[in-house]
Structure formats: structure tokens, C-alpha cells
Coordinates of C-alpha atoms in Angstrom, one line a residue:
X1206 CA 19.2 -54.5 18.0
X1207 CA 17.2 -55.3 14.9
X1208 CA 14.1 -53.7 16.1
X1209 CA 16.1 -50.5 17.4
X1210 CA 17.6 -50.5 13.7
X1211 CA 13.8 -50.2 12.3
X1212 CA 12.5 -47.8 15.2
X1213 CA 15.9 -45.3 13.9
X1214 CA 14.9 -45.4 10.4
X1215 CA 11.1 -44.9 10.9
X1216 CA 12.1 -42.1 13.2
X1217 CA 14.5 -40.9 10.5
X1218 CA 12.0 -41.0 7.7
X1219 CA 9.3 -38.9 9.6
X1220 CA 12.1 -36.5 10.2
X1221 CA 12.7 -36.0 6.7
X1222 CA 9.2 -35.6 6.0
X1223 CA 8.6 -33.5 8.4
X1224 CA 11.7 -31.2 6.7
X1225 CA 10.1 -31.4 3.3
X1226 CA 6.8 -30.0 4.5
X1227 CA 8.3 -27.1 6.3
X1228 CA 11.0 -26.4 2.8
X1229 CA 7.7 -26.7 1.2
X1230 CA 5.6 -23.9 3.1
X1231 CA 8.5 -21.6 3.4
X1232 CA 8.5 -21.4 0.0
X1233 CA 4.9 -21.3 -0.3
X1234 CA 4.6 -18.6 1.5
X1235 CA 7.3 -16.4 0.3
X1236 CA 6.1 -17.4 -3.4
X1237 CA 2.4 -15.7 -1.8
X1238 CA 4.4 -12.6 0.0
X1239 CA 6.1 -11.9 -3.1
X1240 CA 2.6 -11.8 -5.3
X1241 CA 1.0 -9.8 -3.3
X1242 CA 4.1 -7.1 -3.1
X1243 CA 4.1 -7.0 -6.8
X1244 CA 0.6 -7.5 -8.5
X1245 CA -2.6 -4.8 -8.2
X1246 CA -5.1 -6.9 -8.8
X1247 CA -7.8 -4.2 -10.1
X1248 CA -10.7 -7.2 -10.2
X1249 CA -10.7 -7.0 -6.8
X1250 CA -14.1 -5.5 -5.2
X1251 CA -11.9 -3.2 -2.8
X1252 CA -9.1 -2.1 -4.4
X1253 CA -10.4 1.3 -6.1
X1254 CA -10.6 2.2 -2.1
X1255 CA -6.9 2.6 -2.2
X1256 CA -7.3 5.0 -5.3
X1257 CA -7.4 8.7 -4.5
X1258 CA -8.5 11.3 -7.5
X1259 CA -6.2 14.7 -8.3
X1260 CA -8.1 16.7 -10.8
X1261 CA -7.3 20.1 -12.7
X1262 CA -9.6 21.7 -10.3
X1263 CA -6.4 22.0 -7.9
X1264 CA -5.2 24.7 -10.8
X1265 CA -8.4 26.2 -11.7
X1266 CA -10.1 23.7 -14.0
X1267 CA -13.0 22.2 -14.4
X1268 CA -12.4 18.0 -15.6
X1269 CA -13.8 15.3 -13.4
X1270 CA -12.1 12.6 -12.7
X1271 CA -13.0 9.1 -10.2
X1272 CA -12.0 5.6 -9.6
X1273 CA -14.7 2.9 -8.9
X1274 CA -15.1 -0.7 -9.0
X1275 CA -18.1 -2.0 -11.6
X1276 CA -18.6 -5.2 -10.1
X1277 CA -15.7 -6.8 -12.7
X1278 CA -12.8 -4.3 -12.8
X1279 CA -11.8 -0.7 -11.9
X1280 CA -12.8 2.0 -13.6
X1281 CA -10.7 5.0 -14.3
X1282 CA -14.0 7.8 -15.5
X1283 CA -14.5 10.9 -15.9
X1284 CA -14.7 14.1 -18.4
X1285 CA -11.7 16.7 -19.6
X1286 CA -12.6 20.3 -19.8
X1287 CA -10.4 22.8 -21.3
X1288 CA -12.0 25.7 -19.3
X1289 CA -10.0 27.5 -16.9
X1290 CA -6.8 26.4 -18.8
X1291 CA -7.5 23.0 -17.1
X1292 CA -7.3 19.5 -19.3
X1293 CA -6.3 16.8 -17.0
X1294 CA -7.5 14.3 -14.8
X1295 CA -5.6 11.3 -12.7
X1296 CA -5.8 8.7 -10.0
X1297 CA -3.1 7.4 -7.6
X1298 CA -2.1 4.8 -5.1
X1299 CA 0.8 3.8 -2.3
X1300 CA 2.9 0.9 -3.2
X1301 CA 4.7 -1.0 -1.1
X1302 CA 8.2 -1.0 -0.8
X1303 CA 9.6 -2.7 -4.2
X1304 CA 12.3 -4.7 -4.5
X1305 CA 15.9 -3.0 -6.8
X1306 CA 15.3 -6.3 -9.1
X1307 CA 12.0 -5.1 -10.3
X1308 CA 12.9 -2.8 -13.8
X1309 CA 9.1 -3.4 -16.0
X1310 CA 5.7 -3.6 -15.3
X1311 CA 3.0 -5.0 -17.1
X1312 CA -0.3 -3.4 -17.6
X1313 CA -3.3 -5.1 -18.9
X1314 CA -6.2 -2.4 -19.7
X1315 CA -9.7 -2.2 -21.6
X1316 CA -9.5 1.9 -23.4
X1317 CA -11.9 4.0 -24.9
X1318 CA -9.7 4.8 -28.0
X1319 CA -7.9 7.5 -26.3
X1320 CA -4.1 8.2 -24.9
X1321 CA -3.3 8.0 -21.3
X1322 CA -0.3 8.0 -18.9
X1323 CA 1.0 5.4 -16.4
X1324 CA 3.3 7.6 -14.3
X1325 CA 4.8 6.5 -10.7
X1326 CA 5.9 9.1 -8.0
X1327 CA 9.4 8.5 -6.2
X1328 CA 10.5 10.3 -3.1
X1329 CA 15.1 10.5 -2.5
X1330 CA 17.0 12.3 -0.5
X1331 CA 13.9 15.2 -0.2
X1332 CA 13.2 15.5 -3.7
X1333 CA 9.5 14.2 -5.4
X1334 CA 10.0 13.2 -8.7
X1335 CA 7.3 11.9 -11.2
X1336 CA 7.9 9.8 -14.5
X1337 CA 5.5 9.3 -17.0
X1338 CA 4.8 6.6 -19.8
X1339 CA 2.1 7.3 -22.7
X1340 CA 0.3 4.4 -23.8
X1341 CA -2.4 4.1 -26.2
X1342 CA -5.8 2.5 -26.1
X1343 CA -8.1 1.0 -28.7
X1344 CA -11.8 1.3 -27.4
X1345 CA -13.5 -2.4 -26.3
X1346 CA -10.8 -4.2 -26.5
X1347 CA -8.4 -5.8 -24.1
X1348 CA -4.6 -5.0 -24.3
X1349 CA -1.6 -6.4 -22.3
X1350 CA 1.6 -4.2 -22.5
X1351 CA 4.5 -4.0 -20.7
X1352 CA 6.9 -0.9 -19.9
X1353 CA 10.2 -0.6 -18.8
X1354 CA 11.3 1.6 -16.1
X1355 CA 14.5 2.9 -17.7
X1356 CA 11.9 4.3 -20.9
X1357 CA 10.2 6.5 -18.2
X1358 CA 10.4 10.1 -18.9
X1359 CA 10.7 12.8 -15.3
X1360 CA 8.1 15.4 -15.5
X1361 CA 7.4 18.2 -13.8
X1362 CA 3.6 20.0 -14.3
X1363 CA 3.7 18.7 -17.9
X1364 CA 7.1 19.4 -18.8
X1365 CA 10.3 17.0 -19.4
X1366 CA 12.8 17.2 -16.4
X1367 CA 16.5 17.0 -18.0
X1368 CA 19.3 15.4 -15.6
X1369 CA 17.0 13.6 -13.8
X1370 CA 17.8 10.1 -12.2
X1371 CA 16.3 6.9 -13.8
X1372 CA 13.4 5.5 -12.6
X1373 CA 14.3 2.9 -9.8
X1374 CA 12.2 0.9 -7.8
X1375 CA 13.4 1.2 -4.9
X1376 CA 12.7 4.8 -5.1
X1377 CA 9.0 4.1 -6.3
X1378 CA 6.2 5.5 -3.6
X1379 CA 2.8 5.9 -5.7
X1380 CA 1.5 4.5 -9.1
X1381 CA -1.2 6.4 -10.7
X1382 CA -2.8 7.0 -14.4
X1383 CA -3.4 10.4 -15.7
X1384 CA -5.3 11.4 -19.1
X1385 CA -4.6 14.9 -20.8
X1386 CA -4.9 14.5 -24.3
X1387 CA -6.8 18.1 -25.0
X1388 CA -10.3 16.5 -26.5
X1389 CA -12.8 17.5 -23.7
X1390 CA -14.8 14.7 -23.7
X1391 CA -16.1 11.8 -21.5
X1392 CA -13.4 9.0 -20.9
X1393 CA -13.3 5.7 -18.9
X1394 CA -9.9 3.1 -18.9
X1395 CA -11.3 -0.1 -17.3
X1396 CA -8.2 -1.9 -15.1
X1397 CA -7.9 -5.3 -15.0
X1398 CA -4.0 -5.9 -13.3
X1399 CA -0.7 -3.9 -12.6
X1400 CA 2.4 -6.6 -12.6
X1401 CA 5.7 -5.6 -11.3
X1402 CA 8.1 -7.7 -13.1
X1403 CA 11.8 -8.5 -13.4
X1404 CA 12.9 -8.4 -16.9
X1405 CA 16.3 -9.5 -19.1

């Protein structure tokens, strides 16, 4: 009886081990799923493959535009030209499906002095929307900001949608960065993260 009392408990400790390893990689690995849904991780040597460029060239214009990887981060390069009535350069991404908890993101960023847009594309019930978000850079050094969805603005070629929707998540297909600040001159906006994140 005494030894059949020891074999239960042995056979009941192993049992809860066993239950604390398997609590412990379920939540190991939803902690990695969830990282990788919500970070862009720019240091990465293959992540500017994801990148596609839309310049003003599509309109007329003349401005360059390309995403590549420098061996440290992505680089966001390229020169405006006003000919043409062009002035306007961007990059953009899929995303994967977001979650309706996410409502920031935080951006961290090496400028060239100039003013650029972080601007995500949504796609409801038919309709394409895009939302923009200025932000300012100061050239050489590094900057960490973060940006709320509902301080978004809709745009539509350039101009401020009225009556349109909040930005939501959910509703989030692309992320992309566009520059049109009129001075026709070389730029490049080194990219070090994009961080969805859930904010009070």
C-alpha cells in the first residue's frame, strides 16, 4: 500500500510537470505569433523585398523613388521632381490581418531633415480608403514616435476626405511611407521598426 502511495504521487508530479511545460509553450508560442503579426522589423536583410515603389511617374512625373536594404536597415531613397506637375514618391507593403485592439503604432526612423507621411490603405465593403500621418525628421539622428490611429487623416490624391470612417485595424490592408514636401531634391528615410501597439 505504502509503495503504491509513492508510485501515485511520483506519477502525479510528472503529470503536473508535464502540464506546466505544455502551459508554458502555449504561451510561448502565442507570445512569438503575436510579435511577428505586429512588428516590421526593417533590420531584417529581406524585408525591403516585401516593399513595392509607386512614383509620380504613374501621373506624368518625373521623382524616383526605391526601397533597399544597406546591410543595417531599410532605406526609403530617392529624388522629387516638380516637372510634369509631379512631386511625390512612396513605398508600400501587405500587412497581415490586425487585430480590432491595435489603435497606435510606433515608428522608429533615421531622416534626412525633411517631412514625410506614414499613411495605411484599408479596403470595406468595396471602398479603398487611404489615411495619412505627417511626421517630421531631423537629419542623422534617430527618433522613436508613436501615432494614433484615430489622428489619421482620409485622403484622396492629396486632398482631405470629409465623412470618412476612422481608421480601424481591422480594416488595415497596406502600410506604406510617402514624401511630397515640394523641395526637388535627393531624400533617403532609413527604417529601423514599425510596432503595432495597443494603447490606453
Amino acid at each position: 500500500m505504502k509503495l503504491f502511495s509513492i508510485y501515485r504521487y511520483d506519477l502525479f508530479k510528472h503529470f503536473l510537470l508535464l502540464l506546466a511545460l505544455n502551459v508554458t509553450c502555449i504561451i510561448f508560442s502565442k507570445d512569438t505569433l503575436a510579435s511577428r503579426l505586429i512588428m516590421i522589423d526593417f533590420t531584417q536583410p529581406n524585408e525591403h523585398q516585401y516593399w513595392t515603389a509607386v512614383n509620380d511617374n504613374v501621373m506624368g512625373g518625373i521623382s524616383t523613388g526605391q526601397f533597399t536594404y544597406d546591410g543595417s536597415v531599410s532605406q526609403f531613397t530617392g529624388e522629387l521632381s516638380l516637372d510634369n506637375n509631379g512631386g511625390f514618391s512612396s513605398v508600400n507593403r501587405s500587412v497581415s490581418p490586425l487585430t480590432n485592439n491595435i489603435n497606435a503604432v510606433n515608428l522608429s526612423y533615421i531622416g534626412d531633415g525633411r517631412t514625410y507621411q506614414l499613411r495605411f490603405s484599408t479596403w470595406k465593403d468595396g471602398y479603398r480608403i487611404n489615411y495619412k500621418h505627417e511626421f517630421e525628421t531631423i537629419k542623422g539622428q534617430k527618433q522613436s514616435k508613436t501615432f494614433y490611429f484615430k489622428e489619421f487623416k482620409a485622403v484622396f490624391r492629396g486632398r482631405l476626405l470629409s465623412g470618412a470612417p476612422e481608421l480601424d485595424a481591422q480594416d488595415i490592408k497596406q502600410v506604406g511611407f510617402l514624401i511630397a514636401d515640394k523641395q526637388p531634391l535627393p531624400f533617403t528615410l532609413n527604417l529601423i521598426h514599425i510596432q503595432f501597439e495597443t494603447s490606453q
